[in-house]
Structure formats: structure tokens, C-alpha cells
Amino acid sequence: MANLFIGGTWRAGSSGAEREVVNPFDQSVVAKVDEATAEDVAAAVAAAREAFDAGPWPRTPAGERGALLDRVADLLLRDREEIARLETRDTGKTLGESRQDVDDVVAVFRYYADLADKDPGRLVDAGRADVVSRVVYEPVGVCSLITPWNYPLLQVCWKVAPALAAGNTIVVKPSEVTPLTTVKLVELLEEAGAPAGVVNLVLGDGRVVGAAMVEDPRVDMVSFTGGVATGQWILRAAAETVKKVTVELGGKNPNIVFADVDFDTAVDHALTAVFVHSGQVCSAGARLIVQDEIHDRFVAALAERAERIRLGNGMDEGTESGPLVSAQHRDAIERYVATGLEEGARLVAGGRRPEEPELAGGFFYRPTVLADCRRDMRVVQEESFGPVLTVERFGTEEEAIALGNDTDYGLAGAVWTADPARAERVARALRHGTIWINDYHPYLPQAEWGGFGRSGNGRELGPSGLAEYREAKHIWNNTAPRPAGWFTA
Ligand code: NAD
């Protein structure tokens, strides 16, 4: 079956080119998908434009749009296991994580299904009895939605659900590395009854297909999740046609542990914070900052636990961590660790590929802990996006806050302490979009997600996630017009 979806029809790319999708566990070819060209993007944008300007969707009652999202949630649940297996074969992550991702996006679709008709606008007091003044919300228009490879299903649903709830039409492009669950999602949107042209799917290279989605003047908005360099390029390119742009970018997220915590619980969560999905998580707690009194013991316990993490095929229930997504990404992680060692970090766990012969075909790298790190090191400041933890130490609360804020990023962070007042103080002082107190990683569809600083602009999830896809319009209705009386001659 062809994999591009344009104007309600599945079709191949106009060049006939295909791309192999590889399983990072054993490099087997999971699928071959059609590669779009810039002309295919132009066709997809034209279909979305037509559906927006002349189609029923933007004018469909918001409650009906919400009902469609609810049907998508039902279909995602129906096909949960199939989707989870597809995601694991495509990304390498464990089946448990992939199932969790499906459950999470079901909740996101349900949330926006419910929110779609809850806030139709507001009356504004014009101060005159003969004037009705109100603010209404309208869809932005044609939205290009571009996503990364690490959480393919999750990231695309965070965009698709609010964009459709608000009445937009969309052109979607997943990462060329992991496109399969996005193709499946678009099949489900079609099955749920999305009118032709409302949802369009293009696949392929970011610099060709993605760039065309940003540059096309008929596109009103770009919502992007990915790396900082790509985000910067998109912001510059979108300026040409003054598009609305939201960017969710990387992170180098502090995980701050005070000495008064329950030691074993904090060690356990420090592992989960950074090594889930082999560290390929924008909000990974990759920068551990531990108070002096427990620092040495904490590092030793962490290193010992990190060495015991079971790597393997994400399809096997006993696997705790899968491979990295590609050979190039593993090469980049190896260079990153070498940089840390040159800068003076001390390797206390990992720092190598696994020895097991059954893992030799995959892009594996052992969970790695670099101790004796300092704030000015590149490995402390730069995102690795892999299974590498840097550890710094601190003495006072002020030092902990200063270290936690000493980053150009600002996506997420955590503070661990038994002192509730201190927890609140530190949480408020940290300049990051999400702060966990005595926890790491949970998020909620109802709560905003996004970054301060170079971690991006705009928000996903929560009411703000819907607001990004809406324009506010003020309608002033003078019910008793009289001459203005301004010019009297
Ligand atoms: P990437 O920037 O390389 O690619 C992301 C997407 O952009 C892909 O679909 C790619 O094809 C496309 N793209 C590339 N060049 C483009 C261009 N010139 N114009 C338009 N589109 C283009 O990122 P990646 O390697 O896929 O993902 C990893 C990054 O994503 C990490 O930095 C990670 O922190 C970030 N991320 C952030 C969040 C968040 O919520 N803030 C979530 C997940 C991932």
C-alpha cells in the first residue's frame, strides 16, 4: 500500500523513490515507505488549503470535531498491541514503553475531544448598551506538523489532536527514521471519518520535504519538535512568510538530589530519569546534581545499578533498555563520551558497547555514568540524547539552584528533598518548563509541556496546547449605528 496521504487518497511519491525503515535491534528492514518530493508537499498543502478554505471541517461544530477525536481514541485502543509492536520495531524501545505511549496518546485524544467545545470565547464589556463585543476563537488555517524520531506516536498526537480540535487542516511529516506509527495514525484518522484534505501525510527527508512544508506560503503555521539547529532554521525560514511557529527543542535537564532524601528511592529514580528509552528523551534527567554529604555513595550505587541494566530486543519482555536508533547516533554518543573524558570526567559505568554476541547486530551502547563533572564542560552543557549521565556536586541550596539554571536550555528538571518548603523554593527558582518534586518523568494531558530558553517557544498539552492552534478574533457589533460625528465640515 502506498504511504503518502494527500487529499483523501493514498499514493506513492511522484519520483517513485522509497526509503527503507530499519529495526535498530538487528538492522532488518521493517518496511519500505514512499518518499515524497517537494511537488508532493505542494499537492498536500494545496489539498489542506482547499479543505480549509472551502471544506466543512473549520465550520463543523466543535463538539462534532471532538467526537471524531474520540473515535480515533477508540481505534487506537482497538489496535493498541499492533501499534506498540510497530513502534518497538521502528524505534527499538521496549514493548512496555510503546504500550504506555499508546495509552498516553489515547488520553491526549480524549482530553482534546472533551476540550474542543468547552471554550467558545467570551463577552467583553464595551461600556455601551448598544454594542455587543465578543472574542471568538478560530482555527489558524493550514498547519505543518513536523516530528522527531524518539517518540514518534506521542509527539505527532500531541500536535494532531489539538490542531484538529481547533478546526485546522494539517500536513504531517514524521521523522524519516521512524515513520511507521504516524502512517498508522493517519489510517485511523481516515477510518474515524476525517474529511478528505483535512489530514495529509508526507514522508521523507527533512531538508527537502520538511523545508517545503515550512516555506510554502499557503501554510499558516508550523509546529515543530526536534533539535535546536533545525528549530532555528525553521524559525528563520518561517519569518519569510510571517508564519506562526511553535518549536519544542532539546533539553539538558538537571536532576537535583539533596542529602535528606530516601537514598535508594532517589538512586532508582535517577536511573529511570536518564536511562529510559536509552536516554533518547528530550526531558531526560541527564545532568545529576548531588549534595556533598551523599555524593560519593550515590555515584557508587548509581554506577553499580547502571551496570546491571539489561539491554536487549525491545520485543522481549525481560528487556529493560533497547538499542539506540541508528549507527550514526551511536557514533555521536561515542564521540560525546570521548569529549567528556578529555575534559576530565571520570568514567564509573558503561562507556562501551555491550560484549554479548546476541546484541552485536544492534546499535547498542551501555548506560554510561560520568562523575567529577563541572558546569563548564561541554558534556554538562550539551545534550547527548543518549544513555549518558553527567554528575556534579553541590553544597548549599543556592549552589544547587545556580547549577540547575546554568544552561541555555530550560525544558525540565527535578528536585529531590524531604523538606517540603525547600522543595517549593527550588521548584519556583528553577527556570524550566516542567519541574518534578520527588519524582521524574510523569506528564499529564491537562498540564502544559514546553521549554524556557533554547528549549523552545509555545506550549503543547493543556489548554495552551489548544490555544496555539487558534486565532482570537474580536467582533464588535454596533447594534444602533449613528454618525461618528468626528469630522463635522
Ligand atoms: P531533527 O531536528 O533532526 O528532526 C526533527 C524533524 O525535523 C524530522 O522530521 C526531520 O526530518 C525534520 N527536519 C530536518 N530538517 C528540517 C528542515 N530543514 N526543515 C523542516 N524539517 C526538517 O531532530 P531529531 O534528531 O529527529 O530529534 C531529536 C531532537 O528532538 C532532540 O534534540 C530532542 O531533544 C528533541 N525533542 C524535543 C522534544 C520536546 O518536547 N521539547 C521532544 C522530543 C524530541
Coordinates of C-alpha atoms in Angstrom, one line a residue, residues 164-350:
L164 CA -7.9 19.1 14.6
A165 CA -9.9 20.0 17.7
A166 CA -9.4 23.7 16.8
G167 CA -10.6 23.1 13.2
N168 CA -7.4 23.4 11.3
T169 CA -6.3 21.3 8.4
I170 CA -2.9 19.6 8.6
V171 CA 0.1 18.3 6.7
V172 CA 2.0 15.9 8.8
K173 CA 5.6 14.7 8.5
P174 CA 7.2 12.2 10.9
S175 CA 11.0 11.7 11.1
E176 CA 12.3 9.8 8.1
V177 CA 13.9 7.4 10.7
T178 CA 10.7 6.3 12.4
P179 CA 7.6 7.0 10.2
L180 CA 5.5 3.8 10.7
T181 CA 3.2 4.6 13.6
T182 CA 2.4 8.0 12.0
V183 CA 1.3 6.2 8.9
K184 CA -0.9 4.0 11.1
L185 CA -2.3 7.0 12.9
V186 CA -3.3 8.6 9.6
E187 CA -5.1 5.4 8.6
L188 CA -7.0 5.6 11.8
L189 CA -7.9 9.2 11.2
E190 CA -9.3 8.3 7.8
E191 CA -11.2 5.4 9.3
A192 CA -12.6 7.7 12.0
G193 CA -14.1 9.9 9.3
A194 CA -11.7 12.9 8.8
P195 CA -13.0 14.6 5.6
A196 CA -10.7 14.5 2.5
G197 CA -7.9 17.0 2.7
V198 CA -8.2 17.7 6.4
V199 CA -5.3 15.3 7.2
N200 CA -2.4 14.9 4.8
L201 CA 0.7 12.9 5.2
V202 CA 4.1 13.3 3.6
L203 CA 7.2 11.2 4.3
G204 CA 10.8 11.9 3.7
D205 CA 13.9 13.9 4.2
G206 CA 13.7 17.0 6.5
R207 CA 15.8 19.3 4.3
V208 CA 13.5 18.5 1.2
V209 CA 10.1 17.6 2.5
G210 CA 10.2 19.3 5.8
A211 CA 11.7 22.5 4.3
A212 CA 8.9 22.6 1.7
M213 CA 6.3 22.4 4.4
V214 CA 7.9 25.4 6.1
E215 CA 8.5 27.5 3.1
D216 CA 5.1 27.1 1.3
P217 CA 3.3 30.5 1.6
R218 CA -0.1 28.7 1.7
V219 CA 0.9 27.2 5.1
D220 CA -0.2 29.4 8.1
M221 CA 1.5 27.7 11.0
V222 CA 4.4 25.3 11.7
S223 CA 4.5 23.2 14.8
F224 CA 7.9 21.5 15.1
T225 CA 9.5 19.2 17.7
G226 CA 13.2 18.3 17.2
G227 CA 16.7 19.6 17.5
V228 CA 17.8 23.1 18.2
A229 CA 19.6 23.6 14.9
T230 CA 16.6 22.5 12.9
G231 CA 14.3 24.7 15.0
Q232 CA 16.5 27.7 14.4
W233 CA 16.4 27.1 10.7
I234 CA 12.6 26.7 10.7
L235 CA 12.2 30.0 12.7
R236 CA 14.3 31.8 10.2
A237 CA 12.6 30.3 7.1
A238 CA 9.1 30.9 8.5
A239 CA 9.9 34.5 9.0
E240 CA 9.9 35.0 5.3
T241 CA 6.1 34.5 5.2
V242 CA 5.5 35.5 8.8
K243 CA 4.1 32.2 9.8
K244 CA 3.1 31.3 13.3
V245 CA 5.7 28.9 14.7
T246 CA 6.0 26.8 17.8
V247 CA 9.2 24.8 18.4
E248 CA 9.8 22.2 21.1
L249 CA 13.5 21.6 21.1
G250 CA 16.1 19.8 23.2
G251 CA 17.0 19.8 26.9
K252 CA 19.8 19.2 29.3
N253 CA 17.8 18.7 32.4
P254 CA 19.0 19.0 36.0
N255 CA 18.1 16.3 38.5
I256 CA 18.9 17.8 41.9
V257 CA 19.3 15.5 44.9
F258 CA 19.5 16.8 48.4
A259 CA 21.1 14.7 51.2
D260 CA 17.9 14.3 53.2
V261 CA 16.2 12.0 50.6
D262 CA 15.3 8.4 50.8
F263 CA 18.6 7.2 49.3
D264 CA 17.6 4.1 47.5
T265 CA 14.4 5.7 46.0
A266 CA 16.4 8.7 44.7
V267 CA 19.1 6.4 43.2
D268 CA 16.4 4.3 41.5
H269 CA 14.7 7.4 40.0
A270 CA 18.0 8.9 38.9
L271 CA 18.5 5.8 36.8
T272 CA 15.0 6.0 35.3
A273 CA 15.3 9.7 34.8
V274 CA 18.2 9.3 32.4
F275 CA 18.2 5.8 31.0
V276 CA 14.6 5.2 30.0
H277 CA 14.5 4.8 26.2
S278 CA 18.3 4.7 26.3
G279 CA 18.4 8.4 27.1
Q280 CA 16.7 9.4 23.8
V281 CA 14.3 11.6 25.7
C282 CA 14.2 15.4 25.4
S283 CA 13.4 15.7 29.1
A284 CA 15.9 13.0 30.3
G285 CA 17.5 13.8 33.7
A286 CA 20.9 13.6 32.1
R287 CA 22.5 16.1 34.5
L288 CA 22.6 14.8 38.0
I289 CA 23.5 17.3 40.7
V290 CA 24.0 15.7 44.2
Q291 CA 24.7 17.2 47.6
D292 CA 28.2 16.7 49.0
E293 CA 27.2 14.5 52.0
I294 CA 25.8 11.7 49.9
H295 CA 27.6 12.3 46.6
D296 CA 30.3 9.6 46.7
R297 CA 27.9 6.9 48.0
F298 CA 25.3 8.0 45.4
V299 CA 27.6 7.8 42.5
A300 CA 28.8 4.3 43.6
A301 CA 25.3 3.0 43.9
L302 CA 24.3 4.5 40.6
A303 CA 27.2 3.0 38.8
E304 CA 26.6 -0.4 40.2
R305 CA 22.9 -0.3 39.2
A306 CA 23.7 1.1 35.7
E307 CA 26.0 -1.8 35.0
R308 CA 23.1 -4.2 35.8
I309 CA 20.6 -2.7 33.3
R310 CA 19.5 -5.4 30.9
L311 CA 19.9 -4.5 27.3
G312 CA 18.1 -6.4 24.6
N313 CA 15.4 -6.7 22.0
G314 CA 12.6 -4.3 22.8
M315 CA 10.2 -7.1 21.8
D316 CA 11.4 -9.3 24.7
E317 CA 9.5 -8.8 27.9
G318 CA 12.7 -9.0 30.0
T319 CA 14.5 -6.2 28.2
E320 CA 15.0 -3.0 30.3
S321 CA 16.6 -0.9 27.6
G322 CA 16.8 -1.2 23.8
P323 CA 19.3 0.0 21.3
L324 CA 20.0 3.5 20.0
V325 CA 18.0 4.5 16.9
S326 CA 20.8 4.4 14.4
A327 CA 24.5 3.8 13.8
Q328 CA 25.1 7.5 13.3
H329 CA 23.5 8.3 16.6
R330 CA 25.7 5.7 18.4
D331 CA 28.8 7.2 16.8
A332 CA 27.7 10.6 18.0
I333 CA 27.3 9.3 21.6
E334 CA 30.7 7.6 21.5
R335 CA 32.3 11.0 20.4
Y336 CA 30.4 12.7 23.2
V337 CA 31.7 10.4 25.9
A338 CA 35.2 10.7 24.5
T339 CA 34.8 14.5 24.8
G340 CA 33.8 14.1 28.4
L341 CA 36.8 12.0 29.3
E342 CA 39.1 14.5 27.5
E343 CA 37.5 17.3 29.6
G344 CA 38.4 15.4 32.8
A345 CA 35.3 13.4 33.6
R346 CA 35.7 10.1 35.4
L347 CA 34.0 7.1 33.8
V348 CA 32.3 5.0 36.5
A349 CA 29.9 2.9 34.4
G350 CA 29.4 2.0 30.8

